[in-house]
Coordinates of N, CA and C and ligand atoms in Angstrom, one line a residue:
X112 N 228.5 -63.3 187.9 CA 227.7 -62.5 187.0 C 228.2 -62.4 185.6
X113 N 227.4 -62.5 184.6 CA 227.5 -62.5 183.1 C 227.2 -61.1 182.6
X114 N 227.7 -59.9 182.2 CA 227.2 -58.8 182.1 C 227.7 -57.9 180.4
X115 N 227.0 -58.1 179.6 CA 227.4 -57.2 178.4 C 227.5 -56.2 178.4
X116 N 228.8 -55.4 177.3 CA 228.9 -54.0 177.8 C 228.8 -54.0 176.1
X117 N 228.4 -52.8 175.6 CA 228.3 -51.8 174.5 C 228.6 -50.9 174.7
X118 N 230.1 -50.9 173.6 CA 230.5 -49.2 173.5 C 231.3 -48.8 172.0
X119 N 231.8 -47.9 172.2 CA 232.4 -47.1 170.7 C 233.0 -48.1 170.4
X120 N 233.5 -47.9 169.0 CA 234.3 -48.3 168.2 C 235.7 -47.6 167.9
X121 N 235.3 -45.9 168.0 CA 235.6 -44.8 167.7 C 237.4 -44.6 168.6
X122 N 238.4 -44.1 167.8 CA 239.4 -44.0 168.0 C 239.8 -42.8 168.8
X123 N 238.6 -41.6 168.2 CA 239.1 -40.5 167.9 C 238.4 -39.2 168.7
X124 N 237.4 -40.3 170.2 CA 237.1 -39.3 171.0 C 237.8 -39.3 172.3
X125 N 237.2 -38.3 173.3 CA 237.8 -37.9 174.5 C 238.3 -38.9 175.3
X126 N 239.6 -38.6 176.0 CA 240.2 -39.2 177.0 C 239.3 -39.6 178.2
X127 N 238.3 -39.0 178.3 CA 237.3 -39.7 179.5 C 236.5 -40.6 179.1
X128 N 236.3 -41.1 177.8 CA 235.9 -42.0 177.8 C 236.5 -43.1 178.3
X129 N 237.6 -42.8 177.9 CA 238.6 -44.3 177.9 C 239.2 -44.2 179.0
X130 N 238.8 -43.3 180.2 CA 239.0 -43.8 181.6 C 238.3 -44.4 182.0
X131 N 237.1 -43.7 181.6 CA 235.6 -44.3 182.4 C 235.4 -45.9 182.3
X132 N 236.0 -46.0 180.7 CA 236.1 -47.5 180.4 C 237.2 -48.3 181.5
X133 N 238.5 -47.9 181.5 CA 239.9 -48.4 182.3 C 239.1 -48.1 183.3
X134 N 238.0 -47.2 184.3 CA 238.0 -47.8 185.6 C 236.7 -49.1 185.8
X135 N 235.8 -49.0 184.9 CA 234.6 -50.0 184.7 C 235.2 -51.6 184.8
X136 N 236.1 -51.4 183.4 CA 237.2 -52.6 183.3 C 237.8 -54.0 184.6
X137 N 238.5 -52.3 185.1 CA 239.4 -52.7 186.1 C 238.4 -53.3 187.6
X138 N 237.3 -52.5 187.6 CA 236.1 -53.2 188.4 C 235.4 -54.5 188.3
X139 N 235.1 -54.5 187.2 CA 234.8 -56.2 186.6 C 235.9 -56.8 186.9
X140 N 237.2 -56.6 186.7 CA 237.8 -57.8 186.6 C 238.2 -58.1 188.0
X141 N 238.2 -56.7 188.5 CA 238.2 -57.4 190.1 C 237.3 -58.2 191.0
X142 N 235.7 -58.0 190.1 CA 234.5 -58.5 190.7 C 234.3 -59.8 190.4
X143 N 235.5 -60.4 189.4 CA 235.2 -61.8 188.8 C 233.9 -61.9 187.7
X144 N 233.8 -60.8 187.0 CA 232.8 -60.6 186.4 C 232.9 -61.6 184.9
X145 N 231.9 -61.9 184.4 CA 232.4 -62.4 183.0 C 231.7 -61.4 182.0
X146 N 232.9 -60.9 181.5 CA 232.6 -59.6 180.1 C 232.0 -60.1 178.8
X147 N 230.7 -60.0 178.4 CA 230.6 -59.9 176.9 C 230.4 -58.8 175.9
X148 N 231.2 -58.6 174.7 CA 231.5 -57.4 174.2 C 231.5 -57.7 172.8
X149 N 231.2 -56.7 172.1 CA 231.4 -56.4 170.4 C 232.6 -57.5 169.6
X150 N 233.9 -57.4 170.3 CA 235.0 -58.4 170.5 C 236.3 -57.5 169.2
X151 N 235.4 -55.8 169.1 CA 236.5 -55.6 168.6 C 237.7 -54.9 169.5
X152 N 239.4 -53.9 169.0 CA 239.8 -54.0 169.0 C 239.6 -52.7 169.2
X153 N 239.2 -51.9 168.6 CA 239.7 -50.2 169.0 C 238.6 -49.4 169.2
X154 N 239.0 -48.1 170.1 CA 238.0 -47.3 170.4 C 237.7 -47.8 172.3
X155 N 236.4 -48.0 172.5 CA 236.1 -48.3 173.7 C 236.4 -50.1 173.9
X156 N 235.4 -50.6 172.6 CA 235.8 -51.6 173.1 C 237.0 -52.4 172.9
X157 N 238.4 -51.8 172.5 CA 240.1 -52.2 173.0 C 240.3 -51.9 174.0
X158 N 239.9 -50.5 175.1 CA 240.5 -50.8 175.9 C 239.6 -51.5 176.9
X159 N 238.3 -51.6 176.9 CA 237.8 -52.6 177.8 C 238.3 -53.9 177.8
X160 N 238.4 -54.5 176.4 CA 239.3 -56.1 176.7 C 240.4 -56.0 177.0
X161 N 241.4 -54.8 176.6 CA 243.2 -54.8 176.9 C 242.8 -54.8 178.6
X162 N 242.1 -53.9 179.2 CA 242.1 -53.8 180.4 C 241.8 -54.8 181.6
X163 N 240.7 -55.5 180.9 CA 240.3 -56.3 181.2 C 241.4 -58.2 181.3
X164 N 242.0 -57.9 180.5 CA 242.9 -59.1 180.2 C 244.6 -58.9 180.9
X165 N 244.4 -57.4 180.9 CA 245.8 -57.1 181.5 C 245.5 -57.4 183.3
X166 N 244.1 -57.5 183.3 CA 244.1 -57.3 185.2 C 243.6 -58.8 185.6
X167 N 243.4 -59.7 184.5 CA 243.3 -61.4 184.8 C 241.6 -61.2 184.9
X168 N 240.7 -60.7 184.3 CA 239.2 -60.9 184.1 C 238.8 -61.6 183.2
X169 N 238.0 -61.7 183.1 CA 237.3 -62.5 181.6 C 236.0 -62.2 180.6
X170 N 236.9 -62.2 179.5 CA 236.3 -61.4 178.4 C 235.8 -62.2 177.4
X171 N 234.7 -62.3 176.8 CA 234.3 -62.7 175.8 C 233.5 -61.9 174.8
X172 N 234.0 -62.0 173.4 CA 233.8 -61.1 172.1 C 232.9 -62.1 170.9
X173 N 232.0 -61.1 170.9 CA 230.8 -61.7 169.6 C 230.7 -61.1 168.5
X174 N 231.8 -61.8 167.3 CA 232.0 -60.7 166.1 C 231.4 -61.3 164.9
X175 N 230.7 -60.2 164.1 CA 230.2 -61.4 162.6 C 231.7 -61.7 161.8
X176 N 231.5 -62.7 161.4 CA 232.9 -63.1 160.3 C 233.2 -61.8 159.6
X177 N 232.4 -61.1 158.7 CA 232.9 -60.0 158.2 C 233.5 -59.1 158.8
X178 N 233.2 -58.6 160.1 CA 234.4 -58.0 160.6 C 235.5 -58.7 161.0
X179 N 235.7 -59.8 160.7 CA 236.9 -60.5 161.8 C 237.8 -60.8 160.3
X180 N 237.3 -60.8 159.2 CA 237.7 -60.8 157.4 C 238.4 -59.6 157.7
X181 N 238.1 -58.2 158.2 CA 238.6 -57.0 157.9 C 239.8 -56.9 158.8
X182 N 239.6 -57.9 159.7 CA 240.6 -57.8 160.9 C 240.2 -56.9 162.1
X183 N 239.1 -57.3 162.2 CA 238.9 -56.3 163.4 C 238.4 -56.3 164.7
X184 N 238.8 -58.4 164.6 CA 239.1 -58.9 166.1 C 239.8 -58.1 166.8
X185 N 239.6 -58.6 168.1 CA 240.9 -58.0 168.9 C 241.8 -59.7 169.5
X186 N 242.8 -59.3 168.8 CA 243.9 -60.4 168.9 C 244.2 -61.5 170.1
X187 N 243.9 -60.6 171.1 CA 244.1 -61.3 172.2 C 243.2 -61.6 173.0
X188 N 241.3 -61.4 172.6 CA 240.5 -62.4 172.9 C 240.3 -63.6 172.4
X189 N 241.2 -64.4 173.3 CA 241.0 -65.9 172.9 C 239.5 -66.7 172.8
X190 N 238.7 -66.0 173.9 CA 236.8 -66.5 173.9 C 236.3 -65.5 172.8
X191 N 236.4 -65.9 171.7 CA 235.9 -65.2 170.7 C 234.8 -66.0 169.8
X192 N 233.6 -65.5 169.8 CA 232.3 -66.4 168.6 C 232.2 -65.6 167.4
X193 N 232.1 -66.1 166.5 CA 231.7 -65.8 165.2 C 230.7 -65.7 164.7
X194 N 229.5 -64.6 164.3 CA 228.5 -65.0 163.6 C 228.1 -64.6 162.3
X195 N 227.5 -65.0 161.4 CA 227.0 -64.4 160.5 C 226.6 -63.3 160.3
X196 N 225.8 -63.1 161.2 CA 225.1 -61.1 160.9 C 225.6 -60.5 161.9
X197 N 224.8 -59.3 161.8 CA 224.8 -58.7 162.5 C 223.6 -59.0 163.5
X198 N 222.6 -59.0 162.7 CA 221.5 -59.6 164.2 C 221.9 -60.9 164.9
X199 N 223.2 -61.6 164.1 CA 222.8 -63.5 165.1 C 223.7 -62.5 166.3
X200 N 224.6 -61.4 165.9 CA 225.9 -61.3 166.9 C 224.5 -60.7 168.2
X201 N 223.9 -59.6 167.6 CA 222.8 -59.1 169.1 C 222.1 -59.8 169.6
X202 N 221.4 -60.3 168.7 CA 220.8 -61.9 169.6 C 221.5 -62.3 170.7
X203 N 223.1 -62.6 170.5 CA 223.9 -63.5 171.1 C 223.9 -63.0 172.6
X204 N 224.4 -61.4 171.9 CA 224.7 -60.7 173.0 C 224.0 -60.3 174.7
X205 N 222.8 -61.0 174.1 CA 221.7 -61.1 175.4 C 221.4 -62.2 176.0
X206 N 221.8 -63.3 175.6 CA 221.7 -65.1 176.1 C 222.1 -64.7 177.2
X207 N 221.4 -65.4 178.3 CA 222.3 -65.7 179.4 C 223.0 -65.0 180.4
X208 N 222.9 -63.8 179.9 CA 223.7 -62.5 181.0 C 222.6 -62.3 182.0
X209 N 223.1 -61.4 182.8 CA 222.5 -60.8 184.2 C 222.6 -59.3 183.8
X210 N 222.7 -58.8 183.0 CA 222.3 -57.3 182.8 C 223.4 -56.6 182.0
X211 N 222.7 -55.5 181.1 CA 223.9 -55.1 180.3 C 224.1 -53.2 180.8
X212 N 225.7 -53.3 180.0 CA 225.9 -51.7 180.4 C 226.1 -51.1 178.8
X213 N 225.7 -49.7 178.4 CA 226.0 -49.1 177.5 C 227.1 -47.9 178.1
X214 N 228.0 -48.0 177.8 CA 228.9 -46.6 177.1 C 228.9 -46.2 176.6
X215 N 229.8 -44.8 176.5 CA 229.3 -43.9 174.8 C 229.6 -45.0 173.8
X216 N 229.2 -44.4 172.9 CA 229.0 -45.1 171.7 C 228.9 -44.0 170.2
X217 N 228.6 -45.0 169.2 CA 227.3 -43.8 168.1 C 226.5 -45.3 167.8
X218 N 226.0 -45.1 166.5 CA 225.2 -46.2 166.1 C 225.2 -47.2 166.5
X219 N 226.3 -48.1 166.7 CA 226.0 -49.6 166.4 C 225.7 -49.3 168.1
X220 N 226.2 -49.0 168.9 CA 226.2 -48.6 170.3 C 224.5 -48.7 170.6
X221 N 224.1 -47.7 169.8 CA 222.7 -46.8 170.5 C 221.6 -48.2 169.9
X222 N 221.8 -48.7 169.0 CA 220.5 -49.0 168.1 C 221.0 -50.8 169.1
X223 N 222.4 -51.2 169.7 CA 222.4 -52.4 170.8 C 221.5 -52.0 172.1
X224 N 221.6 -50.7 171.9 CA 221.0 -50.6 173.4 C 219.1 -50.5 173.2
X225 N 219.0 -49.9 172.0 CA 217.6 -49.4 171.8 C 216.7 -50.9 171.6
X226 N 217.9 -52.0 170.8 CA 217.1 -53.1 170.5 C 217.0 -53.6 172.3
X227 N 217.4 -53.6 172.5 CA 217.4 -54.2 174.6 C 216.4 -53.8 175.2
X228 N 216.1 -52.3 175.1 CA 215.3 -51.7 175.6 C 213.5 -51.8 174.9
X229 N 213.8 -52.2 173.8 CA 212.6 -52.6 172.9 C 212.2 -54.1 173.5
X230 N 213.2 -54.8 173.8 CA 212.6 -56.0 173.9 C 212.1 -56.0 175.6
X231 N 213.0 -55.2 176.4 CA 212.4 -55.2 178.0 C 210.8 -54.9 177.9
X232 N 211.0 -54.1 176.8 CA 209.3 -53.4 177.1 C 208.6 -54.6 176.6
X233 N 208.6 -55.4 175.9 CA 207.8 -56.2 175.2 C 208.1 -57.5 176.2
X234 N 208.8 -57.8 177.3 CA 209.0 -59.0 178.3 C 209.7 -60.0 177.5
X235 N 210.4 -59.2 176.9 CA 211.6 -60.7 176.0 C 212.7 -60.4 176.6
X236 N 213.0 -59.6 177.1 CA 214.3 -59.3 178.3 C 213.7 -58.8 179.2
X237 N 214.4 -59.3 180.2 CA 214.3 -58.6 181.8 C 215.3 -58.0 182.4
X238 N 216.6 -58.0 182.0 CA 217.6 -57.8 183.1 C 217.9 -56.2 183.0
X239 N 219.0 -56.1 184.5 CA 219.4 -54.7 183.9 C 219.4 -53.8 182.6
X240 N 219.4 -52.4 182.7 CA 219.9 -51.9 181.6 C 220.8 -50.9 182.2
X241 N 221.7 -50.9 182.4 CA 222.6 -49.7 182.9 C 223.2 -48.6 181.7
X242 N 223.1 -47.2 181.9 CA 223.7 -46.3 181.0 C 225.1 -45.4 181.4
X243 N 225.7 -45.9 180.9 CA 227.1 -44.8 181.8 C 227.0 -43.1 181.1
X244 N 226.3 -42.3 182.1 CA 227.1 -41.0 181.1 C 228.0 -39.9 181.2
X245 N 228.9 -40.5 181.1 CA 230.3 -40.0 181.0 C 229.9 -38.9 180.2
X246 N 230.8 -37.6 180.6 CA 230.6 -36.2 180.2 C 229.4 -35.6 179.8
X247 N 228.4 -36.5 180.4 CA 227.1 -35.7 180.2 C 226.8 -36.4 178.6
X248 N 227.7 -37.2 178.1 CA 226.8 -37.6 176.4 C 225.2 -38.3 176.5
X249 N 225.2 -38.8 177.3 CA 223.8 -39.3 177.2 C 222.7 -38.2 177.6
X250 N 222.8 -37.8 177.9 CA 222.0 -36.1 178.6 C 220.5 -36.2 177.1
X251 N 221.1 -36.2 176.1 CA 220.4 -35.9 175.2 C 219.5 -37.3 175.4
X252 N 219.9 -38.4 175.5 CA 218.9 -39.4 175.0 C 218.2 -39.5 176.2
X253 N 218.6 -39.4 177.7 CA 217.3 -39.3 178.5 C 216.5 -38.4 178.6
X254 N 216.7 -37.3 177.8 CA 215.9 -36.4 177.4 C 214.2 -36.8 176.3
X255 N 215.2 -37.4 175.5 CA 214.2 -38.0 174.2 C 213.5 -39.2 175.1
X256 N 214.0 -40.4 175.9 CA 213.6 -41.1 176.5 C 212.1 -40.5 177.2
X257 N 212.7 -39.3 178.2 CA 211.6 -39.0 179.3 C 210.3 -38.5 178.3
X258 N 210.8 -37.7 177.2 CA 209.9 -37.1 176.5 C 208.9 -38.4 175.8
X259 N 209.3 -39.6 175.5 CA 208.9 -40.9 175.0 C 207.4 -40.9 176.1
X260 N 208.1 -40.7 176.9 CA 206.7 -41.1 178.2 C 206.2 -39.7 178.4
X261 N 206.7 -38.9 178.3 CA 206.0 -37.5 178.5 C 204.5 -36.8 177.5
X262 N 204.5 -37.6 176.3 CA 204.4 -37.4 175.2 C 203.1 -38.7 174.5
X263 N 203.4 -39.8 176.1 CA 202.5 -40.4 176.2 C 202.7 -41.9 174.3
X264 N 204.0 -42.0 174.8 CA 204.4 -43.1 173.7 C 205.1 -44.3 173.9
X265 N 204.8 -44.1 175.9 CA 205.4 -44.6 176.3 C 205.1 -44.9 178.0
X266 N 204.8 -45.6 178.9 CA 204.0 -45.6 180.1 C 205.3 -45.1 181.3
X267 N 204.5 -44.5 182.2 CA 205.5 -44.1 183.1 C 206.2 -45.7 183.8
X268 N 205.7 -46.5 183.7 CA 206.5 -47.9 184.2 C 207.8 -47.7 183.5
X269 N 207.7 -47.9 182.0 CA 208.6 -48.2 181.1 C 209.8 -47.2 181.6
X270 N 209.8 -46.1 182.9 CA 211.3 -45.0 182.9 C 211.7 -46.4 183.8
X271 N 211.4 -47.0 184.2 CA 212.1 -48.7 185.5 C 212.8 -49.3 184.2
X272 N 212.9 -49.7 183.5 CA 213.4 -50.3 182.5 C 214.8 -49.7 182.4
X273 N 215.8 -48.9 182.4 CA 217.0 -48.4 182.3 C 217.1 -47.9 183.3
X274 N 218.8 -47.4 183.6 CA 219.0 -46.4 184.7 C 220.3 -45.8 184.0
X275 N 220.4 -44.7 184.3 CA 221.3 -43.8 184.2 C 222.2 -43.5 185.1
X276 N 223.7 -44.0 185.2 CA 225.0 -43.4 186.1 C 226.0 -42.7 185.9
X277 N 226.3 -41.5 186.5 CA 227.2 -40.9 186.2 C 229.0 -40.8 186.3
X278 N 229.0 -42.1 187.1 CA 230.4 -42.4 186.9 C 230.6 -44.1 187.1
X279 N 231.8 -44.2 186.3 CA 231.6 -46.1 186.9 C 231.9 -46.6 187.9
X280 N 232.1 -45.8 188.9 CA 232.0 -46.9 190.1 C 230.3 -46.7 190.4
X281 N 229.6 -46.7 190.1 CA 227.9 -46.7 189.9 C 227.7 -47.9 189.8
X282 N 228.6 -48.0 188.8 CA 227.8 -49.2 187.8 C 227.6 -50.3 188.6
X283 N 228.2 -51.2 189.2 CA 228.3 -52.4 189.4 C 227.0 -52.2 190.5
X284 N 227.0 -51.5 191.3 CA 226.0 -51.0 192.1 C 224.3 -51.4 191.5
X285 N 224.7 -50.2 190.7 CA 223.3 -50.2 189.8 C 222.9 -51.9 188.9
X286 N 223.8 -52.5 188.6 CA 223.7 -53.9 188.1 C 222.8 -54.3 189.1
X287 N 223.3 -54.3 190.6 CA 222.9 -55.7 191.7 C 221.8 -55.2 191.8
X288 N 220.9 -54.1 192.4 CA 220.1 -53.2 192.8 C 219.1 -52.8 192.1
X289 N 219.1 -53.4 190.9 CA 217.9 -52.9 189.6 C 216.7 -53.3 190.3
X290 N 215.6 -52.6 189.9 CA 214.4 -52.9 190.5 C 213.8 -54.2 189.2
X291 N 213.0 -54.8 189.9 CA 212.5 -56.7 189.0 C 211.7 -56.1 188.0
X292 N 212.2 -56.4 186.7 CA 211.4 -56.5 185.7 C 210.0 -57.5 184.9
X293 N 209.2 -57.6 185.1 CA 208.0 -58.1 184.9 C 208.3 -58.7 183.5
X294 N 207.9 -60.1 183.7 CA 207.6 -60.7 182.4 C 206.7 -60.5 181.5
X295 N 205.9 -59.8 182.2 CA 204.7 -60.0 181.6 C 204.5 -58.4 181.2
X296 N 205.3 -57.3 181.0 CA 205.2 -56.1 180.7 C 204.9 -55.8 179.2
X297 N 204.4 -56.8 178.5 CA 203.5 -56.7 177.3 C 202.7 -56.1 177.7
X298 N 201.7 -56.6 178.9 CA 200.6 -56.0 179.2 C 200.2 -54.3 179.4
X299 N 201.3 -54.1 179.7 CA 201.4 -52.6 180.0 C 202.2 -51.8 178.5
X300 N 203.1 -53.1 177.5 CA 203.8 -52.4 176.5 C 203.2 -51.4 175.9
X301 N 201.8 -51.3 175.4 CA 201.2 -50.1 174.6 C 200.1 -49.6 175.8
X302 N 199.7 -48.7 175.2 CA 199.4 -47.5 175.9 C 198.4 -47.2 175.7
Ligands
AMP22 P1 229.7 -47.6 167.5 O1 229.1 -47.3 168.8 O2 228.9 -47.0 166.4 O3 231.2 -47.3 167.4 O4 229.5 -49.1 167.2 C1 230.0 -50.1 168.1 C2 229.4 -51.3 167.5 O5 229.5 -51.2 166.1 C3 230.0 -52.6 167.9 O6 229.4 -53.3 168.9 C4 229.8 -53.3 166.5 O7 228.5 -53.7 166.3 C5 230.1 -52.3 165.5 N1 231.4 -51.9 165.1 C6 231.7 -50.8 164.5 N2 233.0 -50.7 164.2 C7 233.6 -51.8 164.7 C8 235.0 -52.2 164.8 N3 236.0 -51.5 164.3 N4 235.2 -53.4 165.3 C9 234.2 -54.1 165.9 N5 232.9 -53.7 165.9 C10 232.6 -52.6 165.3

């Protein structure tokens, strides 16, 4: 299994993040999983690759050149691609996988995950969407989510498109288990 994770960048939040990451990590690499990730260096996604490299899994990082100019590869992903933007890197990031997970995050995090979930609705992706929410941070966006469909901006199909777990040993679970996404969910995309 090919599975993308999105998460912080951020140095400077809670210690449960960066377990939740060290136990997710440590799961993939025991599942033989193949990791693709931001490919930077600190925050969530350092210790997903340190973790991930320290327990023999395999990691691959999708960075635009300008950040890897600033230095803000992570050194010891040797499967590392380069792109121009920032859209060639999200583009990339969905080739070929079997489903992605989001972690906390902020921006670049939310608007990877919102572009995924934009395109599931529209049948340009199908695969998982898994959400880890660690200390309850996501609380707020499946809020705004359910209200999307509550509010009629959005079809009650479209809540099948993501899932929400509360801890990571969920996750891998929730990857195999997802219910089949319809190609053809244009037809139902608007409302
Ligand atoms: P955020 O969730 O806002 O921390 O953003 C994470 C995403 O932002 C990553 O997937 C990248 O798109 C980008 N990003 C922000 N800061 C960094 C960094 N120091 N190294 C690599 N990518 C970063």
């Amino acid at each position: 299994m090919r599975i993308c994770v999105y998460c912080a960048s951020s140095t400077k939040i809670d210690k449960s993040f960066f377990d939740a990451t060290e136990k997710l990590a440590m799961e993939f690499a025991a599942a033989n999983i193949d990791v693709v990730y931001g490919g930077g260096a600190t925050g969530l996604m350092g210790k997903l690759a340190d973790v991930i490299l320290e327990n023999g899994g395999k990691i691959k990082g999708i960075i635009p050149k300008f950040m890897n100019e600033v230095e803000w590869a992570h050194k010891s992903v040797s499967d590392m691609e380069f792109t121009e933007t920032m859209h060639e890197r999200k583009a990339k990031f969905l080739e070929d996988i079997d489903g992605l997970v989001a972690l906390a995050g902020g921006t670049g995090t939310l608007e990877e995950l919102f572009e995924a979930i934009t395109l599931k609705r529209l049948g340009k992706f199908t695969k998982p969407i898994v959400i880890l929410n660690t200390k309850n941070y996501y609380d707020p966006l499946k809020v705004m989510l359910e209200r999307c469909v509550s509010e009629n901006f959005m079809d009650e199909r479209h809540l099948d498109m993501w899932k929400f777990v509360e801890k990571p040993e969920e996750v891998l679970d929730a990857l195999t288990n997802f219910p089949i996404w319809d190609e053809n969910a244009i037809h139902f995309a608007r409302k």
